[in-house]
mmCIF file of C-alpha atoms in Angstrom:
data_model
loop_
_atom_site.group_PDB
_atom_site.id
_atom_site.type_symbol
_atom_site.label_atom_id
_atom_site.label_comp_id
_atom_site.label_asym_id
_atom_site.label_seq_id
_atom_site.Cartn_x
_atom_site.Cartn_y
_atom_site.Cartn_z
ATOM 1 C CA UNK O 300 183.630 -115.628 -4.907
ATOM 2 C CA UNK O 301 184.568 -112.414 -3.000
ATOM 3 C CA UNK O 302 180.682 -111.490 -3.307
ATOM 4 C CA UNK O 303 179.718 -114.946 -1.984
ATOM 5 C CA UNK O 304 181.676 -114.695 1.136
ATOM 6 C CA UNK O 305 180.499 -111.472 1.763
ATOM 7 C CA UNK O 306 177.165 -112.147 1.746
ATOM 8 C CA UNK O 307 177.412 -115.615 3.633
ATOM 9 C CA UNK O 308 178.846 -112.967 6.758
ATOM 10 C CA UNK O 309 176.706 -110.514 6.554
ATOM 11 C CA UNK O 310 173.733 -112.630 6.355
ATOM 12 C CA UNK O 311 175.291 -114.102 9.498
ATOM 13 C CA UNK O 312 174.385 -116.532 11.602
ATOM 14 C CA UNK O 313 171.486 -118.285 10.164
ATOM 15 C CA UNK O 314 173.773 -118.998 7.334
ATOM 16 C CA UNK O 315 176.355 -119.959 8.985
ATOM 17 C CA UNK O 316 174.315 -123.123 11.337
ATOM 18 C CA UNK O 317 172.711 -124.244 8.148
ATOM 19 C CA UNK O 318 176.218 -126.305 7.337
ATOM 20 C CA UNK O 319 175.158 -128.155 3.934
ATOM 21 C CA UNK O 320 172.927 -125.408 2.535
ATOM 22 C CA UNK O 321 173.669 -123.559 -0.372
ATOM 23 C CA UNK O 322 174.019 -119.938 -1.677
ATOM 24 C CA UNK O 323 172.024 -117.983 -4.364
ATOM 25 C CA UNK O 324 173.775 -114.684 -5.426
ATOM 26 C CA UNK O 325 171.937 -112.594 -7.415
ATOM 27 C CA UNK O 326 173.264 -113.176 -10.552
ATOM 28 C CA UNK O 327 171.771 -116.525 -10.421
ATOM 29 C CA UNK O 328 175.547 -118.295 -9.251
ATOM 30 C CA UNK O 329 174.644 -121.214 -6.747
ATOM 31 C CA UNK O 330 177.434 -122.230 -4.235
ATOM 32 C CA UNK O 331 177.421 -125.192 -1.417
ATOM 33 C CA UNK O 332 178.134 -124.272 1.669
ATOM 34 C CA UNK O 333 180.627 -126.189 3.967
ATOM 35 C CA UNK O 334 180.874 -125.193 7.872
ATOM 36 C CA UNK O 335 183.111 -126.478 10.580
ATOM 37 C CA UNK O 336 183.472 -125.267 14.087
ATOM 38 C CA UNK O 337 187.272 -123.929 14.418
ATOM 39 C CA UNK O 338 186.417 -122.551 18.288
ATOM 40 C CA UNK O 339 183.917 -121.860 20.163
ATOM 41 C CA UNK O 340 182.680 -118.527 21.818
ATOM 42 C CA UNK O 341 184.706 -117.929 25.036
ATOM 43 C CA UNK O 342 185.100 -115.455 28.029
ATOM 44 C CA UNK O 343 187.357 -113.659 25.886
ATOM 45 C CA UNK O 344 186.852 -115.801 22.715
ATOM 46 C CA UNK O 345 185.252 -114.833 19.594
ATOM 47 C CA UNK O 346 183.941 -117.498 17.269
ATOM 48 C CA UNK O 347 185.562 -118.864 14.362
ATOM 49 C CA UNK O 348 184.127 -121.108 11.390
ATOM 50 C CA UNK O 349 186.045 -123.084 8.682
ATOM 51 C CA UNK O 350 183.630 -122.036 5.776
ATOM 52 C CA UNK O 351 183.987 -123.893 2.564
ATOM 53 C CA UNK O 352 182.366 -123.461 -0.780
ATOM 54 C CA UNK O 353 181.915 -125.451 -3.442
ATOM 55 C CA UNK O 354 180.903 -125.116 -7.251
ATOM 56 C CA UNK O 355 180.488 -127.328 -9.986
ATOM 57 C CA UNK O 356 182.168 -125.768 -13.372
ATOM 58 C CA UNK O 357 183.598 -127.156 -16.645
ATOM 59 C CA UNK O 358 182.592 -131.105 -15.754
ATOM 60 C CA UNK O 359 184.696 -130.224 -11.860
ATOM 61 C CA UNK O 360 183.884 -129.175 -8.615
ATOM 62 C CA UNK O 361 185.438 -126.377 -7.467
ATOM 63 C CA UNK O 362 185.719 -125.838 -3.590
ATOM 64 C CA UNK O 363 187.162 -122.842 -1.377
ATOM 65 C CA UNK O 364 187.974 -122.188 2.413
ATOM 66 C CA UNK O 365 187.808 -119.170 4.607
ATOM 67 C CA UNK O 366 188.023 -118.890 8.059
ATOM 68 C CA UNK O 367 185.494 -116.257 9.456
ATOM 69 C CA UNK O 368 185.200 -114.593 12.925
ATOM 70 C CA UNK O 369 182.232 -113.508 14.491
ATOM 71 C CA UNK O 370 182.056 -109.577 15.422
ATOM 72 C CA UNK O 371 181.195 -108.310 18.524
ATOM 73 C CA UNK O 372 180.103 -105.242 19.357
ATOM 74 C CA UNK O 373 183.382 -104.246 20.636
ATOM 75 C CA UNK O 374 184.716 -104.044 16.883
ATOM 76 C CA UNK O 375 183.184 -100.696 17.129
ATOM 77 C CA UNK O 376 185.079 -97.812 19.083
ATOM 78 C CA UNK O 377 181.669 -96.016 19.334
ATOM 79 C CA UNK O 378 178.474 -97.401 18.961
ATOM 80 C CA UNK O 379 174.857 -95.969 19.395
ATOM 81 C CA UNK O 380 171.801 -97.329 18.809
ATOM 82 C CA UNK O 381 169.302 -94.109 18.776
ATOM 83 C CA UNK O 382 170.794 -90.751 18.607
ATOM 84 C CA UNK O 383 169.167 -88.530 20.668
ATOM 85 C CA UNK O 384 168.000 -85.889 18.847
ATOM 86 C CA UNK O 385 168.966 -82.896 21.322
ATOM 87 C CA UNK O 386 173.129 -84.444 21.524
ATOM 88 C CA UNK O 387 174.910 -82.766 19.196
ATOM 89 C CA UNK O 388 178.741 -83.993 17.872
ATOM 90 C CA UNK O 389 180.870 -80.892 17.998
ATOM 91 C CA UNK O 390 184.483 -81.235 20.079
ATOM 92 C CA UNK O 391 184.234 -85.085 20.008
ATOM 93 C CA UNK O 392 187.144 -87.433 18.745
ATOM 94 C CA UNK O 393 186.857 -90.907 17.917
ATOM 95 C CA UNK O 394 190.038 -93.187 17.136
ATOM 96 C CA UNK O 395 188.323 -96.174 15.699
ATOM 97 C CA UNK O 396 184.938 -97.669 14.080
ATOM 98 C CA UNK O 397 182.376 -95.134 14.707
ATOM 99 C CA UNK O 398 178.719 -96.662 13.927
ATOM 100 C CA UNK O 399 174.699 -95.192 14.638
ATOM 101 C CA UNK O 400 171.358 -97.095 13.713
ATOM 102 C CA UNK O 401 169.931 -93.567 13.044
ATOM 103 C CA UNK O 402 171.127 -90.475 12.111
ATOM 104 C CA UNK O 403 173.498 -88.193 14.222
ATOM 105 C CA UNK O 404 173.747 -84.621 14.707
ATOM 106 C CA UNK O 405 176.971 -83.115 13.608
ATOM 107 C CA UNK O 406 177.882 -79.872 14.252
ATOM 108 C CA UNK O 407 181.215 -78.161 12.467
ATOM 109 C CA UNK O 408 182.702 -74.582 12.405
ATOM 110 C CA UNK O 409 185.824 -72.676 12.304
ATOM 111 C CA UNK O 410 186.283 -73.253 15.853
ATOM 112 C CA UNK O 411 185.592 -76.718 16.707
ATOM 113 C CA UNK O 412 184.384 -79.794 14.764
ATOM 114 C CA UNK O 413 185.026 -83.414 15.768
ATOM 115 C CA UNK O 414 187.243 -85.221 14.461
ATOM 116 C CA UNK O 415 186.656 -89.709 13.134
ATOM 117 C CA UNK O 416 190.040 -90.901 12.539
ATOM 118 C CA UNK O 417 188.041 -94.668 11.639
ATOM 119 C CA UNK O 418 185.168 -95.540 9.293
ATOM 120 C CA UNK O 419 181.666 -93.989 9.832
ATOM 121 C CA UNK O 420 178.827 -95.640 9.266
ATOM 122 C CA UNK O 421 175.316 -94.578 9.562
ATOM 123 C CA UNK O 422 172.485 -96.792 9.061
ATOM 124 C CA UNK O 423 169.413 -94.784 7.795
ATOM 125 C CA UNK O 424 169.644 -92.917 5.312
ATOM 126 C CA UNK O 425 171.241 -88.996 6.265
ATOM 127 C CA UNK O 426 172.066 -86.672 3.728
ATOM 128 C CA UNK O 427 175.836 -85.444 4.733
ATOM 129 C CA UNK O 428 176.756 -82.020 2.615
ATOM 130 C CA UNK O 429 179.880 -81.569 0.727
ATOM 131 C CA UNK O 430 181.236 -79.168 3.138
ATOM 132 C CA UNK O 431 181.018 -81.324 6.101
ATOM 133 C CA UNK O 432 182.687 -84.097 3.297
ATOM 134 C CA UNK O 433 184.935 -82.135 3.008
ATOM 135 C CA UNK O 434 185.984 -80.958 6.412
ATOM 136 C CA UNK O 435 188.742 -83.448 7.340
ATOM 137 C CA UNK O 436 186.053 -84.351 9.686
ATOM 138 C CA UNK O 437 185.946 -87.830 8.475
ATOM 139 C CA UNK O 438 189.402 -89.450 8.354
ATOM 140 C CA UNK O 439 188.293 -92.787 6.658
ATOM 141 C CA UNK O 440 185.340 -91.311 4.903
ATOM 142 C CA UNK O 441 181.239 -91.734 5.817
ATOM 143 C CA UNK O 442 178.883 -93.927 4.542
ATOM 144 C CA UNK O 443 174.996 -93.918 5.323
ATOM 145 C CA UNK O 444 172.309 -96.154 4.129
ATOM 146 C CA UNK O 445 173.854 -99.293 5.987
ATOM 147 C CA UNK O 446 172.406 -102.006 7.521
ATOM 148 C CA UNK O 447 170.797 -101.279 10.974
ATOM 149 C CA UNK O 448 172.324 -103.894 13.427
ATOM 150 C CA UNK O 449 170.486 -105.100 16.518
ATOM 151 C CA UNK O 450 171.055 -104.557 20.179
ATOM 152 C CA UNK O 451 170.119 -107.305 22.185
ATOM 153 C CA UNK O 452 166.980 -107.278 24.296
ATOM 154 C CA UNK O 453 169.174 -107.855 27.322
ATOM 155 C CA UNK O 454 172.058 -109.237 28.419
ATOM 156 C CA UNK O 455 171.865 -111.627 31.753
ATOM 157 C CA UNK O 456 174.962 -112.464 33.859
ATOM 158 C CA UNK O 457 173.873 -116.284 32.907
ATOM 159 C CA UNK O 458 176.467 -114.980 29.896
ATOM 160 C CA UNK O 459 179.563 -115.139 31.911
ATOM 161 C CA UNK O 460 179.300 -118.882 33.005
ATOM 162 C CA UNK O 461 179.239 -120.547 29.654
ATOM 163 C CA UNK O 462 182.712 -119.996 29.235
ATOM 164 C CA UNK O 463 184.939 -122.572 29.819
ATOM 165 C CA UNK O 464 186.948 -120.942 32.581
ATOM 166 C CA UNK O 465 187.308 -120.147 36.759
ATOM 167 C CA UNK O 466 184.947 -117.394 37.467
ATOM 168 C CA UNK O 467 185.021 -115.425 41.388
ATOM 169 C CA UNK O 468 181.445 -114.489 41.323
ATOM 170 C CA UNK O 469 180.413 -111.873 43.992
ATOM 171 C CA UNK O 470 177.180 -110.553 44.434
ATOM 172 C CA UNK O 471 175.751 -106.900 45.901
ATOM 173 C CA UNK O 472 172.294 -106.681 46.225
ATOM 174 C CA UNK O 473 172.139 -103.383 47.678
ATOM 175 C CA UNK O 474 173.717 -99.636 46.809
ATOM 176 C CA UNK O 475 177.331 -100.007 46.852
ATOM 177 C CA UNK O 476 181.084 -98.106 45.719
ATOM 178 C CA UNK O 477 183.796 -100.276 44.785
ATOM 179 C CA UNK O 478 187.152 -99.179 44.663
ATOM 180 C CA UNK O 479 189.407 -101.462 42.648
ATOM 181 C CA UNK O 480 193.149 -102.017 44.418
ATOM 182 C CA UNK O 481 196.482 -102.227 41.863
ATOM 183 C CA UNK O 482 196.996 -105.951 43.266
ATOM 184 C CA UNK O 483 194.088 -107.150 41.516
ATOM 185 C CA UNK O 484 191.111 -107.095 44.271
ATOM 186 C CA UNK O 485 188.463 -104.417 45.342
ATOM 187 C CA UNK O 486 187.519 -102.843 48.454
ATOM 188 C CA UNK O 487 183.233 -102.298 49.028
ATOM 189 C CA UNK O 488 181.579 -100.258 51.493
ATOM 190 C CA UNK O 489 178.168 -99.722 51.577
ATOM 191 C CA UNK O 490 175.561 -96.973 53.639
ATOM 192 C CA UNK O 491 175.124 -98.663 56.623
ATOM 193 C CA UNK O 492 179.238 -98.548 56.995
ATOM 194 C CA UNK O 493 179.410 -102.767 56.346
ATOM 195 C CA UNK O 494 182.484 -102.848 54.348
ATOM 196 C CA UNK O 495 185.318 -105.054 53.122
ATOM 197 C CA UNK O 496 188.101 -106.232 50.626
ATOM 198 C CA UNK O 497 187.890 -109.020 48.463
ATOM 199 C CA UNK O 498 190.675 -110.217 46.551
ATOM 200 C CA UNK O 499 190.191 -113.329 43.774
ATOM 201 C CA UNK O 500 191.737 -116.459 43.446
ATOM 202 C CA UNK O 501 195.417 -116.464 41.237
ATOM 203 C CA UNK O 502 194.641 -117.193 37.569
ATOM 204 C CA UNK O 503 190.125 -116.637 38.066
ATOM 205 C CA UNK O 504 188.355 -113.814 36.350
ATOM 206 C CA UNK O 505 186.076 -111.718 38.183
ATOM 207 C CA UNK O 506 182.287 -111.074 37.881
ATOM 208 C CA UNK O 507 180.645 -108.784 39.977
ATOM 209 C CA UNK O 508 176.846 -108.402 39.563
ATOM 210 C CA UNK O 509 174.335 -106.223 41.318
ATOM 211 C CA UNK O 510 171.073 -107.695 42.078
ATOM 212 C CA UNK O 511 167.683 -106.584 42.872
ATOM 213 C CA UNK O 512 168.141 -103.592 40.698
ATOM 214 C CA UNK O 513 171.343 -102.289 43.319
ATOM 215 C CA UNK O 514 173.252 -99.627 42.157
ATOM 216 C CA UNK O 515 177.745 -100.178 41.884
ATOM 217 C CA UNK O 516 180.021 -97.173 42.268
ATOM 218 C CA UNK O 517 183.312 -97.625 40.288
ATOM 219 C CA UNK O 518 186.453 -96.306 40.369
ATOM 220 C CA UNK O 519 190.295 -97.222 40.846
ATOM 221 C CA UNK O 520 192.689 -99.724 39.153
ATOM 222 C CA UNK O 521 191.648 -102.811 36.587
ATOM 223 C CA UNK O 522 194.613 -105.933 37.635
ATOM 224 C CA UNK O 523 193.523 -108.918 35.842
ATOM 225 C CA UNK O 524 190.173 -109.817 34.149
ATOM 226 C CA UNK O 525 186.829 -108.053 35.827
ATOM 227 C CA UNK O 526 183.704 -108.058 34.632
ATOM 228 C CA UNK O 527 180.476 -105.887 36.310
ATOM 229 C CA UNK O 528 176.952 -106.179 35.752
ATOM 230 C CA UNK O 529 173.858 -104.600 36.899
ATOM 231 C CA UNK O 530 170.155 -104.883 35.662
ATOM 232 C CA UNK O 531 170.128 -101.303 36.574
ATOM 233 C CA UNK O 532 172.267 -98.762 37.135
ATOM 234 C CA UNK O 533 176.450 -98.269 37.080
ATOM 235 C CA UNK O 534 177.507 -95.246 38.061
ATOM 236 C CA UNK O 535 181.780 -94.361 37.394
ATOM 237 C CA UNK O 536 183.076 -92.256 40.363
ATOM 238 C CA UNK O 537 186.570 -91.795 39.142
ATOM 239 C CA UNK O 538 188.971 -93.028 37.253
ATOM 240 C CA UNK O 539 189.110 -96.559 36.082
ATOM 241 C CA UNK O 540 192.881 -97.433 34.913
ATOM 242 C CA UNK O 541 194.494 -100.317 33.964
ATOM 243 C CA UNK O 542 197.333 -101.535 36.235
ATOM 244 C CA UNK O 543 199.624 -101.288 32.950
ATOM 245 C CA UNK O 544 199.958 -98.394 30.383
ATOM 246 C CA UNK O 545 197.720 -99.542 27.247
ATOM 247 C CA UNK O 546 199.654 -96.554 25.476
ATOM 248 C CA UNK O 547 202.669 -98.088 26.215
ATOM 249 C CA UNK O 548 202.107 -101.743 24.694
ATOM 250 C CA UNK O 549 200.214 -103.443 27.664
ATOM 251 C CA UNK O 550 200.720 -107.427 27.448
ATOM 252 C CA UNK O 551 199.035 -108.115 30.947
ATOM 253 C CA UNK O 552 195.862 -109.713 30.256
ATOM 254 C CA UNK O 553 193.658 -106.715 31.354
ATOM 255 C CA UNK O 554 190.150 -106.459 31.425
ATOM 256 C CA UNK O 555 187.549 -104.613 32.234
ATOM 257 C CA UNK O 556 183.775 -104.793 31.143
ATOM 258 C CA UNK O 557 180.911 -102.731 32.317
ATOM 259 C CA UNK O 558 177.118 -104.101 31.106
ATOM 260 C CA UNK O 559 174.179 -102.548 32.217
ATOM 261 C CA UNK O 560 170.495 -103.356 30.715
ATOM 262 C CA UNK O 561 170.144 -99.855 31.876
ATOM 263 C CA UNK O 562 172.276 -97.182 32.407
ATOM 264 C CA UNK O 563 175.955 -96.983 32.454
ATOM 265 C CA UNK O 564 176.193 -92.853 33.927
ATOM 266 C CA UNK O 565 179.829 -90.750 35.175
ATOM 267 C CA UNK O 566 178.370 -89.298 38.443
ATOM 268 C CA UNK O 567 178.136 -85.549 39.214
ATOM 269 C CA UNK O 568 181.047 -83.136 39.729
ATOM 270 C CA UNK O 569 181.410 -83.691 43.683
ATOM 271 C CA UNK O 570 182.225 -87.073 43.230
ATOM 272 C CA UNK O 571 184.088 -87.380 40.250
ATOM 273 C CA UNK O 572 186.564 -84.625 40.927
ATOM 274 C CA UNK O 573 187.930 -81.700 38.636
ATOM 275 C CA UNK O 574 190.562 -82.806 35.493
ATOM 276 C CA UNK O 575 190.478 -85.288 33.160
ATOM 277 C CA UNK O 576 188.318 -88.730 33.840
ATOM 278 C CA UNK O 577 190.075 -91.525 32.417
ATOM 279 C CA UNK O 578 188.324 -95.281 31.655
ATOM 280 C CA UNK O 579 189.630 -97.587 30.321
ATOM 281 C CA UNK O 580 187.176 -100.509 29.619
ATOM 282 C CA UNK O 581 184.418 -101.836 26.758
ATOM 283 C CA UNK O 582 181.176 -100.043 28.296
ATOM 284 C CA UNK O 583 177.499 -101.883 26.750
ATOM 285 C CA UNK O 584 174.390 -99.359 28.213
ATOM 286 C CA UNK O 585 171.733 -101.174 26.581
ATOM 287 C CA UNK O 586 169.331 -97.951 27.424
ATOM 288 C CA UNK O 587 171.954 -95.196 28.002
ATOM 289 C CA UNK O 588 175.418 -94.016 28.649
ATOM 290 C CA UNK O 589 175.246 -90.314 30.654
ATOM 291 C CA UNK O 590 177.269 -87.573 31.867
ATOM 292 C CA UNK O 591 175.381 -86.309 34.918
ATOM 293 C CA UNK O 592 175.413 -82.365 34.979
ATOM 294 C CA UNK O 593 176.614 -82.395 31.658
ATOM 295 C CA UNK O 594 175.953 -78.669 31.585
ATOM 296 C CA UNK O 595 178.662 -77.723 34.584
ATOM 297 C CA UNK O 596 181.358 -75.791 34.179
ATOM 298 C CA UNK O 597 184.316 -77.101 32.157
ATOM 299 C CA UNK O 598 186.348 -79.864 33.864
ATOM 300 C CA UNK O 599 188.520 -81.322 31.394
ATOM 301 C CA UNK O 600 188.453 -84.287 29.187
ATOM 302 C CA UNK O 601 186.355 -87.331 29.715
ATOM 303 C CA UNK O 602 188.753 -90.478 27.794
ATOM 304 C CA UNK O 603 187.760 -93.933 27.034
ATOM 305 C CA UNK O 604 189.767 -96.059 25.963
ATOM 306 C CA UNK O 605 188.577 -99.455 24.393
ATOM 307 C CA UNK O 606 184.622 -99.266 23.683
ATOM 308 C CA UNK O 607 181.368 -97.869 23.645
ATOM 309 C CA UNK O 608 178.165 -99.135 22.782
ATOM 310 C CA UNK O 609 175.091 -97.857 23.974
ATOM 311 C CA UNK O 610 171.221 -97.187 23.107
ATOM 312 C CA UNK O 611 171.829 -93.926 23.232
ATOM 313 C CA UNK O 612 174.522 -90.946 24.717
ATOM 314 C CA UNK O 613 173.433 -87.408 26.721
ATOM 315 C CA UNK O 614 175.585 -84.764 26.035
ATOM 316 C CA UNK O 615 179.225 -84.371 27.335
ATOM 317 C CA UNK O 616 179.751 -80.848 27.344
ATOM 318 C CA UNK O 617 180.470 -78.351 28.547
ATOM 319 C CA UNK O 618 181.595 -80.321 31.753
ATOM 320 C CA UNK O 619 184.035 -82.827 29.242
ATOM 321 C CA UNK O 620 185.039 -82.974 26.062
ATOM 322 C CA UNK O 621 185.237 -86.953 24.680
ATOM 323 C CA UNK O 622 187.710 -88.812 23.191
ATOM 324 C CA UNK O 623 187.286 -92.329 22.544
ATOM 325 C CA UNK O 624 190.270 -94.429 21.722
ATOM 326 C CA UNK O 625 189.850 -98.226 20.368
ATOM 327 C CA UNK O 626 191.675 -101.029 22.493
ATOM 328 C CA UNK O 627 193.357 -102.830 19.434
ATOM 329 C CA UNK O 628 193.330 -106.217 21.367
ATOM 330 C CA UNK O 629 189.354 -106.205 20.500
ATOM 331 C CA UNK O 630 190.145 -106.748 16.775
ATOM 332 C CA UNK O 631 190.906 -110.423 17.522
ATOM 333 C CA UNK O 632 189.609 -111.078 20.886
ATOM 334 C CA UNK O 633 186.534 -109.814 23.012
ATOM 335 C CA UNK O 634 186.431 -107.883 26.219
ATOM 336 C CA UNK O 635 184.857 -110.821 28.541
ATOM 337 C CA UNK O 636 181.439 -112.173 27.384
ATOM 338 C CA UNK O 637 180.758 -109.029 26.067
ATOM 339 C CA UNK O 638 178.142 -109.152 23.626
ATOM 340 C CA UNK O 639 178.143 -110.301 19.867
ATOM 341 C CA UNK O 640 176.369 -108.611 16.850
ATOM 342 C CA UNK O 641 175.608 -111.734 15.051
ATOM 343 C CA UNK O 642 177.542 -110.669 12.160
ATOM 344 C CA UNK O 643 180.451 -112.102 10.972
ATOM 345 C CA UNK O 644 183.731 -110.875 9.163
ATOM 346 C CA UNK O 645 186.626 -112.998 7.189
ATOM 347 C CA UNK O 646 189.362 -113.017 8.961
ATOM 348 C CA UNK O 647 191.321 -115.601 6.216
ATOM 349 C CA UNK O 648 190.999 -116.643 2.610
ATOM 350 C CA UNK O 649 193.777 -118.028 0.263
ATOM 351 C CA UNK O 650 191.566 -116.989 -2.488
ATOM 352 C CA UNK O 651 192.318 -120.463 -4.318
ATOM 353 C CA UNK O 652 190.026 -122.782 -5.949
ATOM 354 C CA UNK O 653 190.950 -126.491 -5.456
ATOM 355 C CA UNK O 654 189.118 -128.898 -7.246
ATOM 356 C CA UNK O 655 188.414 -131.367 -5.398
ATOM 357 C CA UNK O 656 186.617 -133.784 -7.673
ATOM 358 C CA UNK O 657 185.970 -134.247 -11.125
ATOM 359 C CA UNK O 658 182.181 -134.925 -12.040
ATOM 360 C CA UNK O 659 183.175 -137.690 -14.500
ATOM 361 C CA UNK O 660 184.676 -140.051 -11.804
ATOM 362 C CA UNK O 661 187.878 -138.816 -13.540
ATOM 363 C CA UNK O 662 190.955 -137.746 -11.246
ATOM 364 C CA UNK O 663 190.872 -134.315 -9.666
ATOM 365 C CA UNK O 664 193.913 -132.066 -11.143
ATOM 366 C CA UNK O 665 195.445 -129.136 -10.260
ATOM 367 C CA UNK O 666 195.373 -128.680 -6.489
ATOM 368 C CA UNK O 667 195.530 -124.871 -6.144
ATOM 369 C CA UNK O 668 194.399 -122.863 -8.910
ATOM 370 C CA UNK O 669 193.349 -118.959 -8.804
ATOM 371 C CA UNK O 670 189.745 -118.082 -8.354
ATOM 372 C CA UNK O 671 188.204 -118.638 -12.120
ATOM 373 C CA UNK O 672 186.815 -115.281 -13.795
ATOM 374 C CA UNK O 673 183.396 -117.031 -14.513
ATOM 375 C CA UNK O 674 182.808 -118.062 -11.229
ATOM 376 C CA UNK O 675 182.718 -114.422 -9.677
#
């Protein structure tokens, strides 16, 4: 049964919209498969599905619920679609799920190595030596020869007005900086010196989009639920901090997404100031994620906390090291509308056969038995 389920999510969801279908595991066991909506996709929603299924054995049918979730792409702390062959991992930490569709340049020594305190998983195949193995390099161990999962094409702000909620929608269509204000609004300004604060209405989330390929400067701090997209181009000017401490056990509903179809870039040295840059949001660059002038002079440390996911990453260094920390909240929950991997994961299971009828017409016994031996 355990082998069932797993292969009902990670077939995903073409599986999981053919309700009534059944399942052939390769050992020749056939299970019907059961699916009921539990909820729906939301701003900050991820789907959930009743799954049952259902076996005949012994003259009874057998049935079986889970509940699965649906996994975004936020599940991962780090996530890359093409490593770029000239980016090399050296000083890098990641405190999370670190996963790459193609293999990834490590780089360890007596001096510096980085450091995966989650699960790595790599989905080509990559042939990782015993020393590196062996290096404390990977906390929760490596595995390569996974599944490759797919970006999306694109993402389109159409996304962010399915969900069943108050939206403040403002658009810039031309190059802009936004500067995000502790009470919850932002102030804009733009080059020829039109400018202006806009604040959103009590209990809305807050979509910003840039349109006709504009570009948004970011910086300053996240209060409520904001959401910024651009066809383009972001570029992060500073720091981007939460109004409360996520180290400390934030409960404010805080949120920030960044989604570009292009690139999602830290600007240059001039703007972004010496020290540490600090962001704390769930970043998707569906081409790119970039540290301009990578190859400065040391700065400090370039932190994000929550998520990554990108087609691909320049180099950090020497101008920051990384760190990436995982925003727990996205193990049950999504940062807004941000996108979904079309996998699934099983967030419940009783792991209990109840028979449910007998074949015979006979009564049904036992209501809650343990998973039969023969059925696995």
């Amino acid at each position: 049964m355990q082998q069932a389920l797993e292969q009902l999510v990670a077939n995903g969801s073409p599986v999981l919209n053919q309700a009534g279908d059944s399942l052939l595991l390769p050992d020749g066991a056939r299970f019907a498969v059961d699916v009921q909506t539990v909820n729906a996709p939301g701003l900050t929603d991820l789907a959930r599905y009743q799954v049952t299924l259902s076996q005949q054995q012994d003259g009874q049918v057998f049935s079986t619920r889970a509940i699965v979730q649906e996994r975004a792409f936020s599940w991962y702390a780090k996530f890359i679609n093409s490593w770029d062959a000239d980016v090399v991992l050296a000083s890098d930490t990641v405190v999370g799920r670190f996963h790459s569709n193609s293999p990834v340049n490590f780089s360890a020594d007596r001096l510096r190595q980085p450091v995966f305190s989650g699960p790595v998983s790599i989905a080509g195949y990559q042939g990782v030596s015993r020393r590196l193995r062996n290096s404390g390099m990977f906390r929760q161990g490596i595995e390569t020869g996974t599944g490759a999962i797919a970006m999306p094409d694109a993402v389109v702000p159409t996304v962010f007005t399915l969900a069943d909620t108050s939206l403040d929608v403002h658009r810039f269509d031309e190059h802009t900086r936004l500067t995000f204000l502790v009470d919850g609004g932002f102030r804009w300004s733009q080059s020829d010196s039109r400018e202006g604060i806009i604040r959103p209405a009590p209990g809305h989330a807050m979509l910003i989009v840039a349109e006709n390929d504009a570009v948004l400067e970011l910086s300053g701090t996240i209060n409520g639920v904001v959401s910024v997209f651009a066809p383009r181009r972001l570029s992060i000017t500073g720091n981007l901090r939460y109004a409360s401490d996520l180290t400390r056990g934030n409960q404010q509903p805080h949120f920030l997404t960044l989604i570009s179809n292009g690139i999602i870039e830290v600007a240059g040295p001039a703007q972004t100031q010496p020290g540490d840059l600090e962001i704390e949001a769930a970043l998707f660059a569906r081409q790119r994620f970039s540290v301009r002038r990578f190859n400065s002079r040391p700065q400090g440390e370039l932190i994000i906390r929550g998520a990554l996911v990108a087609g691909s990453v320049s180099a950090t260094e020497p101008r920051y090291t990384t760190r990436i920390e995982y925003d727990a909240r996205f193990e049950s929950m999504r940062p807004p509308a941000f996108p979904t991997t079309g996998l699934f994961d099983i967030e419940q299971w009783d792991q209990q056969w109840r028979i449910t009828a007998a074949i015979d017409g006979s009564p049904a016994v036992a209501a809650d038995t343990p998973l039969p031996e023969a059925v696995e």
